[in-house]
Coordinates of C-alpha atoms in Angstrom, one line a residue:
M187 CA -30.5 -47.2 111.3
T188 CA -32.7 -45.1 112.9
K189 CA -35.0 -42.4 112.4
T190 CA -32.5 -40.0 113.9
D191 CA -29.6 -41.1 111.9
V192 CA -31.3 -40.9 109.1
G193 CA -32.8 -37.0 110.0
G194 CA -29.3 -35.7 111.0
F195 CA -27.8 -37.3 108.2
L196 CA -30.9 -35.6 105.8
A197 CA -29.8 -32.2 108.0
A198 CA -26.3 -32.3 107.2
L199 CA -27.1 -32.9 103.5
R200 CA -28.9 -30.0 103.3
K201 CA -26.9 -27.5 105.0
A202 CA -23.9 -28.9 103.0
K203 CA -25.6 -28.1 99.7
G204 CA -26.6 -24.2 101.3
Y205 CA -30.8 -24.7 101.5
T206 CA -33.2 -23.8 103.8
Q207 CA -35.8 -26.2 105.0
A208 CA -38.3 -23.5 103.7
E209 CA -35.8 -24.1 100.1
A210 CA -35.5 -27.7 100.5
A211 CA -39.8 -28.3 101.0
E212 CA -39.8 -26.1 97.7
L213 CA -37.9 -28.2 96.0
L214 CA -39.1 -31.2 97.1
G215 CA -43.0 -30.1 96.3
V216 CA -43.9 -30.9 100.6
S217 CA -44.0 -28.2 103.5
N218 CA -41.4 -27.2 106.5
K219 CA -43.0 -28.9 109.1
T220 CA -42.4 -32.2 107.1
V221 CA -38.6 -31.8 106.7
S222 CA -38.9 -30.0 109.8
N223 CA -40.1 -33.7 111.0
W224 CA -38.0 -35.8 108.7
E225 CA -34.7 -33.8 110.4
T226 CA -35.7 -34.2 114.0
G227 CA -36.3 -37.7 113.9
V228 CA -40.0 -37.5 114.3
S229 CA -41.0 -39.2 111.0
S230 CA -39.3 -40.7 108.0
P231 CA -39.6 -40.1 104.5
D232 CA -42.1 -41.8 102.5
I233 CA -40.4 -44.9 100.4
S234 CA -41.5 -42.5 97.0
M235 CA -39.7 -39.3 98.5
L236 CA -36.2 -41.3 98.7
P237 CA -35.8 -40.8 94.7
A238 CA -36.1 -37.0 94.9
L239 CA -34.1 -36.3 98.3
A240 CA -31.5 -38.6 96.5
E241 CA -31.6 -36.3 94.0
L242 CA -32.0 -33.2 95.1
Y243 CA -28.8 -34.3 97.8
G244 CA -26.4 -36.0 95.4
V245 CA -26.7 -39.4 97.1
T246 CA -27.9 -43.2 96.4
C247 CA -32.1 -43.8 98.4
D248 CA -29.4 -47.0 100.1
E249 CA -27.7 -44.2 101.2
I250 CA -30.4 -42.9 103.0
A251 CA -31.6 -45.5 103.9
R252 CA -28.7 -46.0 106.0
G253 CA -28.3 -42.5 106.8
Q254 CA -24.2 -42.2 106.3
R255 CA -22.3 -41.8 103.0
I256 CA -21.2 -45.9 101.4
A257 CA -17.8 -46.2 101.2
P258 CA -16.4 -46.4 96.7
A259 CA -15.3 -49.9 97.5
E260 CA -18.1 -51.4 99.3
S261 CA -20.7 -49.2 96.3
E262 CA -18.7 -50.8 93.5
R263 CA -19.0 -54.5 94.9
A264 CA -22.1 -54.1 95.7
T265 CA -23.1 -53.0 92.1
S266 CA -21.1 -56.1 90.5
A267 CA -22.9 -58.2 93.2
K268 CA -26.2 -56.8 91.5
R269 CA -24.9 -57.0 88.3
E270 CA -23.9 -61.2 88.5
K271 CA -27.3 -61.1 90.2
A272 CA -29.1 -59.4 87.4
M273 CA -26.8 -61.6 84.6
A274 CA -27.4 -65.1 86.4
R275 CA -31.5 -64.0 86.3
L276 CA -31.0 -63.0 82.7
L277 CA -29.2 -66.4 82.1
E278 CA -31.1 -68.7 83.6
K279 CA -33.9 -66.9 81.4
Q280 CA -32.0 -67.3 78.3
R281 CA -31.2 -70.7 78.6
A282 CA -35.6 -71.9 79.5
D283 CA -36.0 -69.5 75.9
L284 CA -33.4 -71.9 74.6
F285 CA -34.8 -74.9 75.5
A286 CA -38.5 -74.2 74.9
A287 CA -36.8 -73.1 71.2
C288 CA -35.1 -76.3 70.7
C289 CA -38.2 -78.2 71.6
I290 CA -40.6 -76.2 69.3
C291 CA -38.0 -76.3 66.2
G292 CA -38.0 -80.1 67.6
G293 CA -41.7 -80.9 67.2
L294 CA -41.7 -79.0 63.7
T295 CA -39.6 -81.1 62.2
V296 CA -41.4 -84.8 63.6
L297 CA -44.5 -82.7 62.3
G298 CA -42.9 -82.7 59.4
I299 CA -42.6 -86.3 59.3
I300 CA -45.4 -87.5 60.5
L301 CA -47.2 -86.0 57.9
A302 CA -45.4 -86.6 54.6
L303 CA -46.0 -90.6 55.6
A304 CA -49.5 -89.9 56.4
V305 CA -50.0 -88.1 53.6
G306 CA -47.6 -90.0 51.2
C307 CA -47.7 -93.6 52.6
G308 CA -51.5 -92.9 54.1
A309 CA -53.7 -91.1 51.3
L310 CA -51.3 -92.4 48.6
E311 CA -50.5 -89.0 47.3
S312 CA -46.5 -88.6 48.0
L313 CA -46.4 -85.5 46.4
I314 CA -48.4 -83.3 48.1
G315 CA -47.3 -85.3 51.2
F316 CA -43.5 -84.3 50.5
F317 CA -44.9 -80.2 50.2
V318 CA -47.3 -80.9 53.3
G319 CA -44.1 -81.6 55.2
L320 CA -41.4 -79.2 53.8
I321 CA -43.7 -76.5 55.4
P322 CA -43.4 -77.4 59.3
I323 CA -39.7 -78.5 58.9
A324 CA -39.3 -75.3 56.8
A325 CA -40.8 -72.9 59.6
S326 CA -38.4 -75.2 62.0
A327 CA -35.2 -73.4 60.3
V328 CA -36.8 -70.7 60.5
T329 CA -37.8 -70.8 63.9
A330 CA -34.5 -72.0 64.5
A331 CA -32.3 -69.6 63.0
V332 CA -34.3 -66.6 64.4
M333 CA -34.3 -67.6 67.9
V334 CA -31.0 -68.3 68.8
R335 CA -29.5 -64.9 67.1
R336 CA -32.0 -63.4 69.8
I337 CA -30.5 -65.8 72.6
R338 CA -26.8 -64.7 71.4
F339 CA -28.4 -60.4 71.2
A340 CA -29.7 -61.4 74.3
A341 CA -26.9 -62.5 75.9
G342 CA -24.0 -60.5 74.2
G343 CA -22.3 -60.7 71.4
E344 CA -19.0 -62.0 73.4
A345 CA -18.6 -63.3 76.6
E346 CA -17.1 -61.9 79.5
S347 CA -17.9 -65.3 82.3
A348 CA -17.7 -68.3 81.9
G349 CA -21.9 -68.2 82.6
Q350 CA -22.3 -66.4 79.3
A351 CA -19.7 -68.4 77.3
K352 CA -20.8 -71.6 78.1
L353 CA -24.7 -70.4 76.8
L354 CA -23.2 -68.6 73.4
R355 CA -21.7 -72.3 73.6
A356 CA -25.2 -73.9 74.0
A357 CA -26.9 -71.9 71.2
D358 CA -24.6 -72.1 68.8
S359 CA -24.1 -76.2 69.3
S360 CA -28.8 -75.6 69.2
L361 CA -28.6 -73.8 66.3
F362 CA -26.2 -77.1 64.3
W363 CA -28.5 -80.0 65.5
L364 CA -30.9 -78.8 65.0
L365 CA -30.3 -77.1 61.7
L366 CA -28.9 -80.5 61.3
A367 CA -32.2 -82.0 62.4
D368 CA -34.2 -80.1 59.5
I369 CA -31.8 -81.4 56.6
A370 CA -31.8 -85.3 57.6
A371 CA -35.6 -84.4 58.4
F372 CA -36.7 -83.2 54.8
G373 CA -34.0 -86.2 53.4
F374 CA -36.1 -88.0 54.5
I375 CA -39.3 -87.3 53.2
F376 CA -36.6 -86.1 50.1
P377 CA -38.1 -89.9 48.1
H378 CA -41.9 -88.7 47.8
A379 CA -40.5 -85.5 45.6
F380 CA -40.2 -88.7 43.5
A381 CA -43.7 -90.3 42.9
P382 CA -45.6 -89.7 40.5
V383 CA -48.7 -87.4 40.8
H384 CA -51.9 -89.4 43.1
T385 CA -49.8 -92.4 44.2
G386 CA -48.2 -92.9 47.4
L387 CA -44.6 -95.4 48.8
N388 CA -45.2 -98.2 50.5
L389 CA -44.6 -97.6 54.2
E390 CA -41.5 -99.8 54.5
D391 CA -40.5 -98.4 51.3
A392 CA -40.6 -95.1 52.4
L393 CA -38.8 -96.4 55.3
L394 CA -36.1 -97.9 54.3
A395 CA -35.5 -95.3 51.2
G396 CA -36.6 -92.1 53.7
T397 CA -33.8 -93.5 56.3
A398 CA -30.8 -93.8 53.4
A399 CA -31.4 -90.7 52.3
A400 CA -31.9 -88.8 55.8
L401 CA -28.0 -90.1 56.8
L402 CA -26.7 -89.4 53.8
F403 CA -27.9 -85.3 53.5
A404 CA -27.1 -85.7 57.6
A405 CA -23.4 -86.7 56.6
A406 CA -22.9 -84.4 53.6
A407 CA -24.1 -81.1 55.4
A408 CA -21.4 -82.5 58.6
V409 CA -19.4 -82.7 56.1
I410 CA -19.7 -79.4 54.2
Y411 CA -20.4 -77.2 57.7
A412 CA -17.0 -79.5 59.0
V413 CA -14.6 -77.6 55.9
A414 CA -16.5 -74.1 55.8
R415 CA -16.2 -74.2 59.6
A416 CA -12.4 -74.9 59.3
A417 CA -11.8 -72.8 56.2
R418 CA -13.4 -69.4 58.2
K419 CA -11.7 -69.9 61.1
N420 CA -8.3 -70.6 58.9
K421 CA -9.3 -67.1 57.1
A422 CA -9.7 -65.2 60.9
V423 CA -6.0 -66.6 62.4
Q424 CA -4.5 -65.6 59.1
A425 CA -6.2 -62.1 59.4
A426 CA -5.4 -62.2 63.2
V427 CA -1.6 -63.2 62.0
A428 CA -1.3 -60.2 59.9
A429 CA -2.9 -57.7 62.6
G430 CA 0.0 -58.6 64.5
S431 CA -2.2 -59.8 67.3
V432 CA -1.8 -63.7 67.2
P433 CA 1.7 -64.6 67.7
P434 CA 3.0 -67.0 64.8
E435 CA 3.0 -70.0 67.4
R436 CA -0.2 -69.8 68.6
A437 CA -1.7 -69.7 65.6
K438 CA -0.2 -72.5 63.7
A439 CA -1.6 -74.6 67.0
M440 CA -5.5 -72.6 65.7
R441 CA -4.9 -73.6 62.8
R442 CA -3.9 -77.4 63.6
R443 CA -7.1 -77.7 66.0
S444 CA -9.2 -75.9 62.9
L445 CA -8.1 -78.8 60.6
L446 CA -8.4 -81.5 63.3
P447 CA -12.5 -82.2 62.7
V448 CA -12.2 -82.5 58.9
W449 CA -9.4 -85.2 59.0
L450 CA -11.7 -86.7 62.5
F451 CA -15.0 -85.7 60.9
A452 CA -15.1 -84.6 56.9
L453 CA -13.1 -87.2 55.4
P454 CA -14.4 -90.5 57.0
S455 CA -18.0 -88.6 56.5
T456 CA -17.5 -88.4 53.1
A457 CA -15.5 -91.4 52.1
A458 CA -18.6 -92.7 53.6
I459 CA -21.4 -91.1 52.1
L460 CA -19.4 -92.4 48.5
L461 CA -18.4 -95.9 49.9
C462 CA -21.2 -97.2 51.0
P463 CA -24.2 -95.9 48.0
F464 CA -21.9 -97.0 45.7
L465 CA -21.7 -101.1 47.4
F466 CA -25.5 -101.1 47.7
V467 CA -26.4 -99.8 44.0
L468 CA -23.9 -102.3 43.1
A469 CA -25.6 -104.8 45.2
A470 CA -29.1 -103.8 43.8
N471 CA -28.1 -104.2 40.2
V472 CA -26.7 -108.1 40.8
T473 CA -29.1 -109.8 38.9
V474 CA -30.0 -112.8 40.7
Y475 CA -33.2 -115.1 39.4
I476 CA -34.3 -117.7 41.1
E477 CA -35.8 -120.5 38.2
G478 CA -38.8 -122.4 40.2
D479 CA -39.1 -126.0 38.7
K480 CA -39.8 -126.7 35.3
T481 CA -42.3 -128.9 33.5
N482 CA -42.2 -130.8 30.1
T483 CA -45.0 -132.3 28.8
F484 CA -45.3 -135.5 26.4
D485 CA -47.9 -136.7 24.4
T486 CA -46.2 -140.9 24.7
V487 CA -44.2 -142.2 27.1
Q488 CA -41.6 -143.5 24.6
E489 CA -41.4 -139.5 23.4
M490 CA -40.7 -138.7 27.8
E491 CA -38.0 -141.3 27.7
A492 CA -36.5 -139.5 24.7
F493 CA -36.4 -136.2 26.5
A494 CA -34.9 -137.8 29.3
E495 CA -31.5 -139.8 27.6
E496 CA -31.2 -136.9 25.2
S497 CA -27.4 -136.1 26.3
E498 CA -24.4 -134.2 23.5
L499 CA -22.0 -135.6 25.9
F500 CA -23.0 -139.7 26.6
A501 CA -24.2 -139.1 21.9
D502 CA -20.4 -138.4 20.7
F503 CA -18.2 -139.1 23.5
A504 CA -16.8 -143.0 24.2
H505 CA -18.6 -144.3 27.9
E506 CA -18.4 -147.4 30.1
L507 CA -21.0 -147.8 33.2
V508 CA -18.9 -148.5 36.2
S509 CA -21.7 -148.8 38.5
E510 CA -25.2 -148.2 39.6
E511 CA -25.3 -147.7 43.3
E512 CA -27.7 -148.9 45.3
P513 CA -30.7 -146.8 46.1
Q514 CA -29.9 -144.8 49.6
E515 CA -32.6 -144.5 52.2
G516 CA -35.9 -142.5 51.1
E517 CA -34.9 -142.3 47.9
A518 CA -36.8 -146.4 46.6
D519 CA -37.6 -145.0 43.4
R520 CA -33.5 -143.4 42.3
C521 CA -30.1 -145.0 41.7
A522 CA -27.4 -143.2 40.9
L523 CA -25.0 -144.8 37.6
V524 CA -21.6 -143.8 37.6
Y525 CA -19.8 -143.3 33.7
R526 CA -16.2 -143.3 33.1
F527 CA -15.1 -140.6 30.1
A528 CA -11.8 -140.9 28.6
E529 CA -12.0 -137.1 27.9
A530 CA -15.3 -134.6 28.1
P531 CA -15.0 -131.2 27.4
A532 CA -15.4 -128.7 30.8
E533 CA -18.6 -126.9 29.0
L534 CA -20.6 -129.9 28.5
L535 CA -19.3 -131.1 31.7
A536 CA -20.5 -127.7 33.3
Y537 CA -24.1 -129.7 33.5
Y538 CA -23.2 -132.6 35.4
N539 CA -22.3 -133.8 38.4
Y540 CA -18.6 -135.8 37.8
E541 CA -15.4 -135.9 39.7
E542 CA -12.2 -135.9 37.7
R543 CA -10.0 -138.9 38.4
E544 CA -6.3 -140.2 37.4
D545 CA -8.3 -142.8 34.7
G546 CA -10.7 -140.4 33.8
L547 CA -13.7 -138.7 34.3
Y548 CA -16.7 -140.5 36.2
V549 CA -20.2 -139.0 36.0
T550 CA -23.1 -139.1 38.2
V551 CA -26.5 -139.8 36.8
Y552 CA -29.6 -141.1 38.1
E553 CA -32.0 -143.8 36.9
Y554 CA -35.3 -143.4 37.8
S555 CA -39.0 -145.8 38.4
Y556 CA -42.9 -145.0 37.7
E557 CA -45.3 -146.2 37.3
A558 CA -46.5 -145.8 33.9
V559 CA -50.7 -146.5 33.0
T560 CA -49.9 -147.5 28.5
E561 CA -52.2 -149.5 26.2
E562 CA -50.1 -152.3 27.9
G563 CA -50.9 -152.0 31.0
T564 CA -49.8 -150.7 34.2
K565 CA -45.8 -151.1 34.6
T566 CA -42.7 -149.6 36.6
H567 CA -40.9 -148.1 34.0
E568 CA -37.3 -146.6 34.6
L569 CA -36.7 -143.5 33.3
L570 CA -32.4 -142.5 32.8
A571 CA -31.8 -138.4 33.6
R572 CA -28.7 -138.4 30.8
N573 CA -30.1 -135.0 29.5
P574 CA -28.5 -131.9 31.2
K575 CA -31.2 -129.9 32.0
L576 CA -32.3 -133.0 34.5
Q577 CA -29.6 -133.2 36.6
G578 CA -31.0 -130.1 39.0
G579 CA -32.9 -133.3 40.0
V580 CA -36.5 -135.0 38.9
E581 CA -39.1 -134.0 41.3
Q582 CA -41.8 -135.3 39.6
I583 CA -42.8 -138.1 37.3
E584 CA -46.2 -138.8 35.4
A585 CA -47.4 -140.9 32.7
D586 CA -51.0 -141.9 31.4
E587 CA -51.3 -142.1 28.2
A588 CA -55.0 -143.4 28.6
W589 CA -55.8 -139.5 29.8
G590 CA -53.1 -138.5 27.5
V591 CA -51.3 -137.1 30.7
C592 CA -47.0 -137.7 30.4
S593 CA -44.9 -135.3 32.7
I594 CA -41.2 -134.7 34.0
R595 CA -41.4 -131.3 36.6
Y596 CA -37.5 -130.7 37.4
A597 CA -35.1 -128.6 38.6
P598 CA -33.2 -126.1 37.1
D599 CA -30.1 -127.7 35.7
L600 CA -27.2 -127.2 37.8
Q601 CA -25.3 -124.7 35.3
T602 CA -27.7 -122.2 36.2
S603 CA -28.1 -122.9 39.9
A604 CA -23.9 -122.1 41.0
T605 CA -24.5 -118.8 38.9
V606 CA -28.1 -118.3 40.8
R607 CA -25.5 -118.8 43.6
L608 CA -22.8 -117.2 42.5
R609 CA -24.7 -114.5 41.9
S610 CA -25.8 -114.6 45.2
M611 CA -23.0 -115.0 47.1
L612 CA -22.1 -111.4 45.5
Q613 CA -24.9 -109.5 46.4
S614 CA -24.8 -110.7 50.1
G615 CA -21.0 -110.0 49.8
L616 CA -21.8 -106.3 48.4
Y617 CA -24.7 -106.4 50.8
A618 CA -22.7 -107.0 54.1
G619 CA -19.6 -104.9 52.9
A620 CA -22.3 -102.0 53.1
I621 CA -23.6 -102.5 56.2
G622 CA -20.3 -103.6 58.0
F623 CA -18.2 -100.1 56.1
G624 CA -21.7 -98.2 58.0
C625 CA -21.3 -100.6 61.1
L626 CA -17.5 -99.4 61.5
Y627 CA -18.2 -95.6 60.6
L628 CA -21.0 -95.7 63.1
I629 CA -18.1 -97.3 66.1
Y630 CA -15.2 -94.6 64.7
L631 CA -17.4 -91.6 65.9
A632 CA -19.0 -93.3 68.9
V633 CA -15.8 -93.0 69.4
S634 CA -14.0 -90.6 68.0
I635 CA -17.0 -87.6 69.1
P636 CA -16.2 -87.9 73.1
L637 CA -12.2 -88.2 72.5
Y638 CA -12.5 -84.9 70.8
A639 CA -15.6 -83.0 72.7
R640 CA -13.4 -83.9 75.7
K641 CA -10.3 -82.2 74.3
K642 CA -12.3 -79.2 73.1
K643 CA -14.0 -79.0 76.4
Q644 CA -10.2 -78.4 77.7
W645 CA -9.3 -76.3 75.4
L646 CA -12.2 -73.9 76.2
R647 CA -11.2 -74.4 79.7
E648 CA -7.9 -72.8 78.8
E649 CA -9.8 -70.2 76.6
D650 CA -11.3 -69.1 79.8
A651 CA -9.0 -69.1 81.8
K652 CA -6.8 -66.8 80.1
K653 CA -9.9 -64.6 79.4
N654 CA -10.1 -64.4 83.2
A655 CA -6.4 -64.1 83.4
A656 CA -6.8 -61.2 81.3
N657 CA -9.7 -59.5 82.6

């Protein structure tokens, strides 16, 4: 607009208000000539005078600058556009603040874990490390709650637009994950609290025990949150139904939606929390002792050979030699002898290698050749290993009576080895079951969480569409 248009508009406004140039100049704090120059187009009002002119004549600064009245519809559109632009800037700032809050809280959580490990495992002061690490973790939780609450307050309590609703959901989601991370971090440093004073955990043990505790704490927190949230939503739906603001059909659908996370996540997580640690505890309590070789010493060769042939099975039950197998390649000092027994008790046979056939029980024992130094000189002797203790295998035979060295070194007996194998298989099976169930649970979460998130986004879009239609 030209100066003349603005001047004519100001003159028309002054006359409409019934002011003379002198009265208008007095009210504005300027001279008559200045008002006259404005109205004749000789000069334009200074920008600092626009608010005073607008207030005096009952118009807006924009209308004075244009030199004409603005239609109400156009004014409303301009105001709405400005409001939307301001809201967009506010939401952008709140998103930046939310990202900064997440970074700060996440950094505090990681710092707490590092401090606990450094003091507990590095300085061997686990109890002090627990409290030192707890401070940043607690600060992270408090900071997350305060920052998210401030962001929600700045963005408004209720969503009036899609962008505002998205920010509020992001704030709630961020608070949940930040608090869950803090709970998991607390679980990670929790084992340090049980260490005696002035002692520290081994780094490997601290990592394993901390990871297990972190998973348990996080899973338990997720279960409690899901159940509490479902209960709160169900209570809100009941109140809405009682007030008549929600139809019964929609209330039923809302209840199903609120219970879906419980069925999808809370119950499987509870099963994982209970079953996996239970299997791990069972596996840890299975005692598996792996015995090494044993050595028996004797004064003479005769005593050693008598020990080797000592056997209740061969002494009390009739038997006959069936075959004497030739030594295998690489076993020139050992040959197998097979005896047939008509009958023998199972508790004795359990210590021997035997085969049950139609005509009897065939028991295999070994005969070992070794060099023995006696008063008669160095000769090759045969040691018949019938003793049940020797059935696991004779590793070494030493026989030197001149030096008083007569000994047999042998492996654990067959019964002990079988028990160890059985216990080891049981322990491995329990560990494998716990790990397998845990992996199955993780796979289930990896599949169900994206599906649930997709379904939840669809529900939220439908709710936003309903709100926009209502507005």
